[in-house]
mmCIF file of C-alpha atoms in Angstrom:
data_model
loop_
_atom_site.group_PDB
_atom_site.id
_atom_site.type_symbol
_atom_site.label_atom_id
_atom_site.label_comp_id
_atom_site.label_asym_id
_atom_site.label_seq_id
_atom_site.Cartn_x
_atom_site.Cartn_y
_atom_site.Cartn_z
ATOM 1 C CA ASP V 1125 133.201 127.798 181.823
ATOM 2 C CA LEU V 1126 136.789 128.703 180.952
ATOM 3 C CA SER V 1127 135.818 131.601 178.677
ATOM 4 C CA ARG V 1128 133.813 133.191 181.482
ATOM 5 C CA LEU V 1129 136.709 132.628 183.839
ATOM 6 C CA ARG V 1130 138.990 134.403 181.358
ATOM 7 C CA GLU V 1131 136.530 137.345 181.264
ATOM 8 C CA VAL V 1132 136.635 137.517 185.059
ATOM 9 C CA PHE V 1133 140.449 137.532 185.016
ATOM 10 C CA ALA V 1134 140.420 140.377 182.490
ATOM 11 C CA GLU V 1135 138.406 142.585 184.865
ATOM 12 C CA LEU V 1136 140.422 141.870 188.039
ATOM 13 C CA PRO V 1137 143.141 144.509 187.617
ATOM 14 C CA ALA V 1138 140.536 147.288 187.157
ATOM 15 C CA LEU V 1139 138.572 145.917 190.091
ATOM 16 C CA GLN V 1140 141.654 145.952 192.320
ATOM 17 C CA GLN V 1141 142.329 149.593 191.389
ATOM 18 C CA SER V 1142 138.757 150.533 192.232
ATOM 19 C CA MET V 1143 138.955 148.790 195.637
ATOM 20 C CA LYS V 1144 142.193 150.567 196.548
ATOM 21 C CA VAL V 1145 140.358 153.913 196.470
ATOM 22 C CA LEU V 1146 138.209 152.779 199.430
ATOM 23 C CA GLN V 1147 140.627 152.003 202.183
ATOM 24 C CA THR V 1148 138.594 149.786 204.534
ATOM 25 C CA GLU V 1149 139.732 146.644 206.300
ATOM 26 C CA LYS V 1150 136.932 144.588 204.778
ATOM 27 C CA LEU V 1151 137.774 145.640 201.205
ATOM 28 C CA ARG V 1152 141.459 145.041 201.779
ATOM 29 C CA THR V 1153 140.666 141.468 202.926
ATOM 30 C CA LEU V 1154 138.412 140.893 199.916
ATOM 31 C CA ALA V 1155 141.018 142.337 197.531
ATOM 32 C CA THR V 1156 143.601 139.871 198.916
ATOM 33 C CA ASP V 1157 141.220 136.931 198.540
ATOM 34 C CA ILE V 1158 140.282 137.958 194.997
ATOM 35 C CA GLY V 1159 143.846 138.432 193.660
ATOM 36 C CA GLU V 1160 144.546 138.893 189.934
ATOM 37 C CA PHE V 1161 145.911 135.606 188.412
ATOM 38 C CA PRO V 1162 147.900 137.178 185.508
ATOM 39 C CA ALA V 1163 149.509 133.865 184.525
ATOM 40 C CA LEU V 1164 146.141 132.078 184.328
ATOM 41 C CA HIS V 1165 144.650 134.978 182.399
ATOM 42 C CA GLU V 1166 147.503 134.770 179.854
ATOM 43 C CA LEU V 1167 147.100 131.003 179.592
ATOM 44 C CA LEU V 1168 143.330 131.101 179.012
ATOM 45 C CA SER V 1169 143.628 134.040 176.606
ATOM 46 C CA THR V 1170 146.072 132.013 174.555
ATOM 47 C CA ALA V 1171 144.202 128.720 174.819
ATOM 48 C CA ILE V 1172 140.488 129.451 174.510
ATOM 49 C CA ILE V 1173 138.600 131.082 171.603
ATOM 50 C CA ASP V 1174 136.302 134.057 172.291
ATOM 51 C CA ASN V 1175 132.994 132.211 171.991
ATOM 52 C CA PRO V 1176 133.620 128.517 172.537
ATOM 53 C CA PRO V 1177 130.914 125.856 172.296
ATOM 54 C CA VAL V 1178 129.347 124.624 175.554
ATOM 55 C CA VAL V 1179 130.961 121.193 175.218
ATOM 56 C CA ILE V 1180 134.155 120.010 173.510
ATOM 57 C CA ARG V 1181 132.394 117.059 171.832
ATOM 58 C CA GLU V 1182 132.873 118.531 168.355
ATOM 59 C CA GLY V 1183 136.044 120.496 169.119
ATOM 60 C CA GLY V 1184 136.548 124.137 168.231
ATOM 61 C CA VAL V 1185 137.361 125.243 171.807
ATOM 62 C CA LEU V 1186 141.134 125.798 171.707
ATOM 63 C CA ALA V 1187 142.423 128.826 169.897
ATOM 64 C CA GLU V 1188 144.671 128.936 166.836
ATOM 65 C CA GLY V 1189 148.280 129.296 167.798
ATOM 66 C CA PHE V 1190 147.977 127.445 171.071
ATOM 67 C CA ASP V 1191 149.435 124.188 169.738
ATOM 68 C CA ALA V 1192 151.377 123.817 166.480
ATOM 69 C CA GLU V 1193 150.391 120.192 165.896
ATOM 70 C CA LEU V 1194 146.707 120.992 166.370
ATOM 71 C CA ASP V 1195 146.995 123.939 163.958
ATOM 72 C CA GLU V 1196 148.595 121.697 161.385
ATOM 73 C CA LEU V 1197 145.929 119.024 161.674
ATOM 74 C CA ARG V 1198 143.193 121.595 161.403
ATOM 75 C CA ALA V 1199 144.841 123.193 158.388
ATOM 76 C CA ILE V 1200 145.150 119.829 156.701
ATOM 77 C CA SER V 1201 141.551 118.986 157.427
ATOM 78 C CA THR V 1202 140.159 122.299 156.184
ATOM 79 C CA ASN V 1203 142.754 123.339 153.578
ATOM 80 C CA ALA V 1204 143.824 120.087 151.965
ATOM 81 C CA GLY V 1205 143.141 121.437 148.448
ATOM 82 C CA ASP V 1206 145.327 124.478 148.968
ATOM 83 C CA TYR V 1207 148.144 122.347 150.345
ATOM 84 C CA LEU V 1208 148.022 119.939 147.390
ATOM 85 C CA LEU V 1209 148.013 122.874 144.908
ATOM 86 C CA GLN V 1210 151.086 124.389 146.536
ATOM 87 C CA LEU V 1211 152.813 120.994 146.596
ATOM 88 C CA GLU V 1212 151.989 120.462 142.902
ATOM 89 C CA ILE V 1213 153.508 123.850 142.008
ATOM 90 C CA LYS V 1214 156.537 123.085 144.123
ATOM 91 C CA GLU V 1215 157.146 119.662 142.431
ATOM 92 C CA ARG V 1216 156.669 121.135 138.953
ATOM 93 C CA GLU V 1217 159.303 123.756 139.641
ATOM 94 C CA ALA V 1218 161.671 121.228 141.202
ATOM 95 C CA THR V 1219 161.406 118.629 138.351
ATOM 96 C CA GLY V 1220 160.806 120.969 135.454
ATOM 97 C CA ILE V 1221 157.861 118.762 134.328
ATOM 98 C CA ALA V 1222 155.045 121.178 133.377
ATOM 99 C CA ASN V 1223 152.261 118.577 133.148
ATOM 100 C CA LEU V 1224 152.960 117.002 136.549
ATOM 101 C CA LYS V 1225 149.816 116.821 138.608
ATOM 102 C CA ILE V 1226 148.702 115.543 141.985
ATOM 103 C CA GLY V 1227 145.526 113.453 142.229
ATOM 104 C CA TYR V 1228 143.574 111.194 144.610
ATOM 105 C CA ASN V 1229 141.373 108.126 144.447
ATOM 106 C CA ARG V 1230 140.114 105.777 147.105
ATOM 107 C CA VAL V 1231 142.153 102.829 145.832
ATOM 108 C CA SER V 1232 145.548 104.522 145.418
ATOM 109 C CA GLY V 1233 145.170 107.432 147.777
ATOM 110 C CA TYR V 1234 147.185 110.556 146.939
ATOM 111 C CA TYR V 1235 149.663 110.319 144.042
ATOM 112 C CA ILE V 1236 151.868 112.321 141.646
ATOM 113 C CA GLU V 1237 150.970 111.530 138.052
ATOM 114 C CA LEU V 1238 153.412 111.752 135.067
ATOM 115 C CA SER V 1239 152.835 110.827 131.468
ATOM 116 C CA ARG V 1240 154.614 107.709 130.181
ATOM 117 C CA ALA V 1241 156.889 109.972 128.100
ATOM 118 C CA GLN V 1242 157.975 111.917 131.227
ATOM 119 C CA ALA V 1243 158.457 108.883 133.432
ATOM 120 C CA ASP V 1244 162.152 108.673 132.731
ATOM 121 C CA ASN V 1245 162.563 112.221 134.174
ATOM 122 C CA ALA V 1246 161.035 111.252 137.545
ATOM 123 C CA PRO V 1247 163.426 112.154 140.430
ATOM 124 C CA ALA V 1248 164.921 109.435 142.623
ATOM 125 C CA HIS V 1249 162.609 110.268 145.574
ATOM 126 C CA PHE V 1250 159.524 109.501 143.447
ATOM 127 C CA ILE V 1251 158.398 105.961 144.452
ATOM 128 C CA ARG V 1252 156.295 104.214 141.801
ATOM 129 C CA ARG V 1253 152.814 103.431 143.169
ATOM 130 C CA GLN V 1254 150.817 102.418 140.043
ATOM 131 C CA THR V 1255 151.439 101.910 136.330
ATOM 132 C CA LEU V 1256 148.628 102.552 133.889
ATOM 133 C CA LYS V 1257 148.479 102.502 130.042
ATOM 134 C CA ASN V 1258 149.553 106.073 129.464
ATOM 135 C CA VAL V 1259 150.660 107.338 132.845
ATOM 136 C CA GLU V 1260 152.835 106.473 135.821
ATOM 137 C CA ARG V 1261 151.754 107.312 139.378
ATOM 138 C CA TYR V 1262 154.221 107.974 142.171
ATOM 139 C CA ILE V 1263 154.304 108.756 145.844
ATOM 140 C CA THR V 1264 156.902 110.829 147.713
ATOM 141 C CA PRO V 1265 157.807 110.749 151.396
ATOM 142 C CA GLU V 1266 156.302 114.249 151.820
ATOM 143 C CA LEU V 1267 153.085 113.245 150.061
ATOM 144 C CA LYS V 1268 152.909 110.019 152.060
ATOM 145 C CA ILE V 1269 153.158 111.965 155.313
ATOM 146 C CA PHE V 1270 150.441 114.313 154.108
ATOM 147 C CA GLU V 1271 148.257 111.380 153.075
ATOM 148 C CA ASP V 1272 148.587 109.723 156.486
ATOM 149 C CA LYS V 1273 147.658 113.019 158.150
ATOM 150 C CA ALA V 1274 144.932 114.097 155.727
ATOM 151 C CA LEU V 1275 142.912 110.867 155.784
ATOM 152 C CA SER V 1276 142.534 111.076 159.542
ATOM 153 C CA ALA V 1277 143.154 114.791 160.115
ATOM 154 C CA ALA V 1278 139.695 115.654 161.440
ATOM 155 C CA SER V 1279 139.508 112.786 163.988
ATOM 156 C CA ARG V 1280 143.143 113.324 165.001
ATOM 157 C CA ALA V 1281 142.569 117.022 165.409
ATOM 158 C CA LEU V 1282 139.611 116.365 167.750
ATOM 159 C CA ALA V 1283 141.600 113.753 169.701
ATOM 160 C CA ARG V 1284 144.543 116.198 169.966
ATOM 161 C CA GLU V 1285 142.271 118.999 171.098
ATOM 162 C CA LYS V 1286 140.634 116.835 173.787
ATOM 163 C CA PHE V 1287 144.077 115.797 174.968
ATOM 164 C CA LEU V 1288 145.227 119.391 175.210
ATOM 165 C CA TYR V 1289 141.973 120.412 176.899
ATOM 166 C CA GLU V 1290 142.455 117.754 179.581
ATOM 167 C CA GLN V 1291 146.004 118.919 180.111
ATOM 168 C CA LEU V 1292 144.698 122.487 180.456
ATOM 169 C CA LEU V 1293 142.203 121.373 183.087
ATOM 170 C CA GLU V 1294 144.903 119.444 184.945
ATOM 171 C CA GLU V 1295 146.989 122.597 185.015
ATOM 172 C CA LEU V 1296 144.065 124.579 186.377
ATOM 173 C CA VAL V 1297 143.274 121.982 189.097
ATOM 174 C CA GLN V 1298 146.184 123.151 191.204
ATOM 175 C CA TYR V 1299 144.518 126.588 191.380
ATOM 176 C CA VAL V 1300 141.114 125.254 192.515
ATOM 177 C CA ALA V 1301 141.523 126.443 196.142
ATOM 178 C CA PRO V 1302 142.518 130.061 195.327
ATOM 179 C CA LEU V 1303 139.874 130.198 192.567
ATOM 180 C CA GLN V 1304 137.197 129.071 195.020
ATOM 181 C CA GLN V 1305 138.429 131.721 197.467
ATOM 182 C CA MET V 1306 138.258 134.299 194.677
ATOM 183 C CA SER V 1307 134.728 133.175 193.822
ATOM 184 C CA MET V 1308 133.514 133.466 197.392
ATOM 185 C CA ALA V 1309 135.125 136.897 197.770
ATOM 186 C CA LEU V 1310 133.600 138.146 194.535
ATOM 187 C CA ALA V 1311 130.197 136.873 195.616
ATOM 188 C CA GLU V 1312 130.511 138.672 198.943
ATOM 189 C CA LEU V 1313 131.664 141.824 197.224
ATOM 190 C CA ASP V 1314 128.731 141.546 194.789
ATOM 191 C CA VAL V 1315 126.332 141.385 197.731
ATOM 192 C CA LEU V 1316 127.951 144.373 199.452
ATOM 193 C CA VAL V 1317 127.838 146.432 196.260
ATOM 194 C CA ALA V 1318 124.185 145.528 195.647
ATOM 195 C CA LEU V 1319 123.210 146.462 199.203
ATOM 196 C CA ALA V 1320 125.200 149.717 199.002
ATOM 197 C CA ASP V 1321 123.609 150.556 195.645
ATOM 198 C CA LYS V 1322 120.063 149.944 196.910
ATOM 199 C CA ALA V 1323 120.803 151.881 200.091
ATOM 200 C CA HIS V 1324 122.057 154.848 198.087
ATOM 201 C CA GLN V 1325 119.130 154.790 195.620
ATOM 202 C CA GLY V 1326 116.463 154.379 198.283
ATOM 203 C CA SER V 1327 117.924 156.664 200.962
ATOM 204 C CA TRP V 1328 118.199 153.805 203.439
ATOM 205 C CA VAL V 1329 119.402 154.443 206.992
ATOM 206 C CA GLN V 1330 121.752 152.753 209.372
ATOM 207 C CA PRO V 1331 119.800 150.789 211.997
ATOM 208 C CA LYS V 1332 120.629 150.880 215.681
ATOM 209 C CA LEU V 1333 121.282 147.369 217.006
ATOM 210 C CA VAL V 1334 120.470 146.596 220.636
ATOM 211 C CA ALA V 1335 120.681 143.474 222.817
ATOM 212 C CA GLN V 1336 117.075 143.364 224.139
ATOM 213 C CA SER V 1337 114.234 141.732 222.235
ATOM 214 C CA MET V 1338 112.492 144.611 220.430
ATOM 215 C CA ILE V 1339 111.733 146.200 217.051
ATOM 216 C CA ASP V 1340 111.136 149.914 216.533
ATOM 217 C CA ILE V 1341 110.853 150.961 212.916
ATOM 218 C CA GLU V 1342 109.877 154.485 211.925
ATOM 219 C CA GLN V 1343 108.333 154.875 208.444
ATOM 220 C CA GLY V 1344 109.533 151.533 207.237
ATOM 221 C CA ARG V 1345 109.116 150.502 203.583
ATOM 222 C CA HIS V 1346 109.121 147.261 201.649
ATOM 223 C CA PRO V 1347 112.256 147.403 199.465
ATOM 224 C CA VAL V 1348 110.789 145.280 196.659
ATOM 225 C CA VAL V 1349 107.240 146.603 196.580
ATOM 226 C CA GLU V 1350 108.308 150.255 196.561
ATOM 227 C CA GLN V 1351 110.567 149.463 193.586
ATOM 228 C CA VAL V 1352 107.741 148.205 191.357
ATOM 229 C CA LEU V 1353 104.936 150.549 192.479
ATOM 230 C CA ASN V 1354 103.881 153.202 190.046
ATOM 231 C CA SER V 1355 102.618 155.293 192.923
ATOM 232 C CA THR V 1356 104.430 156.432 196.089
ATOM 233 C CA PHE V 1357 104.854 153.758 198.743
ATOM 234 C CA THR V 1358 103.069 154.543 202.028
ATOM 235 C CA PRO V 1359 105.552 153.952 204.884
ATOM 236 C CA ASN V 1360 104.462 152.414 208.216
ATOM 237 C CA ASN V 1361 105.771 152.285 211.745
ATOM 238 C CA SER V 1362 106.369 148.939 213.565
ATOM 239 C CA GLN V 1363 106.782 148.726 217.330
ATOM 240 C CA LEU V 1364 107.294 145.462 219.162
ATOM 241 C CA SER V 1365 108.775 145.235 222.660
ATOM 242 C CA PRO V 1366 108.500 143.200 225.867
ATOM 243 C CA GLN V 1367 105.498 145.464 226.717
ATOM 244 C CA GLN V 1368 103.899 144.993 223.303
ATOM 245 C CA ARG V 1369 104.855 141.633 221.931
ATOM 246 C CA MET V 1370 101.935 141.059 219.556
ATOM 247 C CA LEU V 1371 100.128 143.186 216.997
ATOM 248 C CA ILE V 1372 96.707 141.995 215.788
ATOM 249 C CA ILE V 1373 96.551 143.409 212.224
ATOM 250 C CA THR V 1374 93.194 143.884 210.595
ATOM 251 C CA GLY V 1375 92.082 145.536 207.386
ATOM 252 C CA PRO V 1376 90.566 144.902 203.964
ATOM 253 C CA ASN V 1377 91.921 142.596 201.328
ATOM 254 C CA MET V 1378 94.666 144.277 199.273
ATOM 255 C CA GLY V 1379 95.014 146.808 202.082
ATOM 256 C CA GLY V 1380 98.691 146.004 202.759
ATOM 257 C CA LYS V 1381 98.630 143.702 205.760
ATOM 258 C CA SER V 1382 100.971 141.117 204.236
ATOM 259 C CA THR V 1383 103.240 143.848 202.855
ATOM 260 C CA PHE V 1384 103.534 145.476 206.286
ATOM 261 C CA MET V 1385 104.430 142.110 207.873
ATOM 262 C CA ARG V 1386 106.956 141.198 205.194
ATOM 263 C CA GLN V 1387 108.630 144.617 205.217
ATOM 264 C CA THR V 1388 109.162 144.314 208.991
ATOM 265 C CA ALA V 1389 110.768 140.916 208.568
ATOM 266 C CA LEU V 1390 112.950 142.159 205.681
ATOM 267 C CA ILE V 1391 114.121 145.180 207.629
ATOM 268 C CA VAL V 1392 115.050 142.952 210.580
ATOM 269 C CA LEU V 1393 116.882 140.587 208.260
ATOM 270 C CA LEU V 1394 118.723 143.414 206.467
ATOM 271 C CA ALA V 1395 119.799 144.907 209.806
ATOM 272 C CA HIS V 1396 121.123 141.572 211.048
ATOM 273 C CA ILE V 1397 123.293 141.011 207.926
ATOM 274 C CA GLY V 1398 124.879 144.447 208.340
ATOM 275 C CA SER V 1399 122.918 146.408 205.740
ATOM 276 C CA LEU V 1400 121.255 149.759 205.871
ATOM 277 C CA VAL V 1401 117.448 149.517 205.968
ATOM 278 C CA PRO V 1402 114.537 151.198 204.072
ATOM 279 C CA ALA V 1403 113.164 153.392 206.839
ATOM 280 C CA LYS V 1404 113.480 156.826 208.362
ATOM 281 C CA ALA V 1405 114.930 155.281 211.522
ATOM 282 C CA ALA V 1406 115.141 151.773 213.009
ATOM 283 C CA THR V 1407 116.146 150.158 216.300
ATOM 284 C CA ILE V 1408 116.434 146.393 215.948
ATOM 285 C CA GLY V 1409 116.926 143.989 218.875
ATOM 286 C CA SER V 1410 118.504 140.597 219.018
ATOM 287 C CA ILE V 1411 116.312 138.322 216.829
ATOM 288 C CA ASP V 1412 117.371 134.658 216.732
ATOM 289 C CA ARG V 1413 114.988 133.450 213.973
ATOM 290 C CA ILE V 1414 112.192 134.647 211.738
ATOM 291 C CA PHE V 1415 109.175 132.284 211.432
ATOM 292 C CA THR V 1416 106.473 132.776 208.806
ATOM 293 C CA ARG V 1417 103.041 131.283 208.176
ATOM 294 C CA ILE V 1418 102.025 133.240 205.068
ATOM 295 C CA GLY V 1419 100.082 132.302 201.950
ATOM 296 C CA SER V 1420 97.809 129.361 201.221
ATOM 297 C CA ALA V 1421 98.924 126.418 199.132
ATOM 298 C CA ASP V 1422 98.298 122.684 199.208
ATOM 299 C CA ASP V 1423 100.869 119.943 198.747
ATOM 300 C CA LEU V 1424 99.246 117.583 196.309
ATOM 301 C CA ALA V 1425 102.333 115.442 195.772
ATOM 302 C CA GLY V 1426 102.718 114.994 199.532
ATOM 303 C CA GLY V 1427 99.013 114.362 200.050
ATOM 304 C CA ARG V 1428 98.529 117.383 202.249
ATOM 305 C CA SER V 1429 95.614 119.768 201.984
ATOM 306 C CA THR V 1430 95.859 123.556 202.355
ATOM 307 C CA PHE V 1431 94.675 123.188 205.953
ATOM 308 C CA MET V 1432 97.246 120.468 206.717
ATOM 309 C CA VAL V 1433 100.094 122.592 205.303
ATOM 310 C CA GLU V 1434 98.876 125.576 207.372
ATOM 311 C CA MET V 1435 98.650 123.537 210.582
ATOM 312 C CA THR V 1436 101.997 121.862 210.078
ATOM 313 C CA GLU V 1437 103.715 125.229 209.646
ATOM 314 C CA THR V 1438 101.859 126.673 212.631
ATOM 315 C CA ALA V 1439 102.870 123.662 214.806
ATOM 316 C CA ASN V 1440 106.495 124.135 213.766
ATOM 317 C CA ILE V 1441 106.327 127.763 214.894
ATOM 318 C CA LEU V 1442 104.724 126.949 218.212
ATOM 319 C CA GLN V 1443 107.290 124.285 218.943
ATOM 320 C CA ASN V 1444 110.451 126.143 217.958
ATOM 321 C CA ALA V 1445 109.923 129.883 218.411
ATOM 322 C CA THR V 1446 111.523 131.647 221.371
ATOM 323 C CA ALA V 1447 111.119 135.012 223.155
ATOM 324 C CA HIS V 1448 113.785 136.384 220.768
ATOM 325 C CA SER V 1449 112.013 135.195 217.603
ATOM 326 C CA LEU V 1450 110.021 137.259 215.143
ATOM 327 C CA VAL V 1451 106.823 135.445 214.050
ATOM 328 C CA LEU V 1452 104.607 136.362 211.115
ATOM 329 C CA MET V 1453 101.166 134.784 211.153
ATOM 330 C CA ASP V 1454 98.931 135.614 208.209
ATOM 331 C CA GLU V 1455 95.299 134.506 208.177
ATOM 332 C CA VAL V 1456 95.804 131.393 210.333
ATOM 333 C CA GLY V 1457 92.683 129.196 210.295
ATOM 334 C CA ARG V 1458 91.260 130.139 206.943
ATOM 335 C CA GLY V 1459 91.825 126.632 205.561
ATOM 336 C CA THR V 1460 88.891 125.223 207.625
ATOM 337 C CA SER V 1461 85.425 126.185 208.810
ATOM 338 C CA THR V 1462 84.940 129.625 210.336
ATOM 339 C CA PHE V 1463 84.400 128.629 213.955
ATOM 340 C CA ASP V 1464 87.208 126.029 213.933
ATOM 341 C CA GLY V 1465 89.541 128.480 212.187
ATOM 342 C CA LEU V 1466 88.774 131.179 214.725
ATOM 343 C CA SER V 1467 89.385 128.745 217.591
ATOM 344 C CA LEU V 1468 92.742 127.657 216.154
ATOM 345 C CA ALA V 1469 93.842 131.284 215.478
ATOM 346 C CA TRP V 1470 92.830 132.333 219.016
ATOM 347 C CA ALA V 1471 94.673 129.396 220.644
ATOM 348 C CA ALA V 1472 97.823 130.012 218.590
ATOM 349 C CA ALA V 1473 97.856 133.699 219.404
ATOM 350 C CA VAL V 1474 97.354 133.059 223.147
ATOM 351 C CA HIS V 1475 100.191 130.489 223.185
ATOM 352 C CA LEU V 1476 102.528 132.869 221.384
ATOM 353 C CA VAL V 1477 101.875 135.824 223.684
ATOM 354 C CA GLN V 1478 101.551 133.964 227.002
ATOM 355 C CA HIS V 1479 104.016 131.072 226.807
ATOM 356 C CA ILE V 1480 106.482 131.731 223.973
ATOM 357 C CA LYS V 1481 106.383 135.517 224.256
ATOM 358 C CA ALA V 1482 107.777 135.958 220.746
ATOM 359 C CA LEU V 1483 107.536 139.244 218.887
ATOM 360 C CA THR V 1484 104.534 138.526 216.689
ATOM 361 C CA LEU V 1485 102.675 140.139 213.806
ATOM 362 C CA PHE V 1486 99.269 138.389 213.551
ATOM 363 C CA ALA V 1487 97.154 139.397 210.528
ATOM 364 C CA THR V 1488 93.593 138.158 210.527
ATOM 365 C CA HIS V 1489 90.068 138.524 209.139
ATOM 366 C CA TYR V 1490 88.593 137.175 212.356
ATOM 367 C CA PHE V 1491 87.459 140.437 213.952
ATOM 368 C CA GLU V 1492 86.864 138.523 217.196
ATOM 369 C CA LEU V 1493 90.669 138.422 217.712
ATOM 370 C CA THR V 1494 90.670 142.194 218.269
ATOM 371 C CA SER V 1495 89.302 141.464 221.771
ATOM 372 C CA LEU V 1496 92.564 139.709 222.745
ATOM 373 C CA PRO V 1497 94.089 142.908 224.280
ATOM 374 C CA GLN V 1498 91.193 142.886 226.780
ATOM 375 C CA TYR V 1499 92.357 139.521 228.171
ATOM 376 C CA TYR V 1500 96.113 139.347 227.667
ATOM 377 C CA GLN V 1501 98.880 141.852 228.302
ATOM 378 C CA GLY V 1502 101.347 142.648 225.531
ATOM 379 C CA VAL V 1503 98.719 142.456 222.709
ATOM 380 C CA ALA V 1504 97.690 145.519 220.695
ATOM 381 C CA ASN V 1505 95.405 146.139 217.702
ATOM 382 C CA VAL V 1506 96.496 147.935 214.554
ATOM 383 C CA HIS V 1507 94.334 148.509 211.470
ATOM 384 C CA VAL V 1508 95.355 149.017 207.855
ATOM 385 C CA ALA V 1509 93.315 151.946 206.615
ATOM 386 C CA ALA V 1510 92.112 152.103 203.000
#
């Protein structure tokens, strides 16, 4: 959208001034990539109207003053009556014939009409077009040119505008690479500003990044949920380490189990992209991937039941997770009968903690899973109080 691009160009000088205040290597690089494009801004400001239509099918995109021929065609198309009136006055003054008039019909087109009595006073450049009983009709080179333009002015104006628009696009094509670079840099700056703004508003903290596989979050919060809550968000701690690789999370419905799991994953993700995090303090280890099996939904179009979707996602986790992965398992096994679901949940949990050794948050309604710490090292129970 060229009008939006023009709006972006208009803001670039002020943006560059703002970025100069913060002298960091990253912002200097982004400022260089963004640039200013004064020539393109001037071109688009001259060429495009303020609120152009979405498509150029009906014209009305290019601004007045951009092209003299286009302006003339538009003027003829929309102001033909005014032009003819001015021409009629001009010819009356030039010939001294007070009753000279300019008319139009489909047969003869545009013409200058004189009475038979005044015909002898017609100037030499008047070319006789039609003789009637009481009047003579003439054409002049100027009126002929106007007629040729007026009868096709609208279509010619549209054709001219499309031609000019294509030329404008061809001129912009040579700037595609730097414009794409500008777009990417603006997008990155937008993300950084958004993260900085949220961090400032929410009193986020800088996480400590370490090489070992671990997560230690003190009073972590869910950045989205705390934003929409009418009440104060209740923060929670999260501790996962080689000595405590799995937390079995129990608690009532609507107690916050899923929120706790998701906030842990979001804090890990924010830390890995270089953001501050919503917590009092956080130490985040090297996490290669985050796997989730959350929510219940079937895939009717694909012919997969809720249980099939659940098992497919669980299988993907068990096949691809590593000891450096964070795994979120929410209510695994609920898509089938109670005993079968419990068996599947137990087997998945055992495989994760014994063989894969991934850092795992395992929320469940199967209270039997709380006995896992009795049989396997690295498993601990946590309960969401309500």
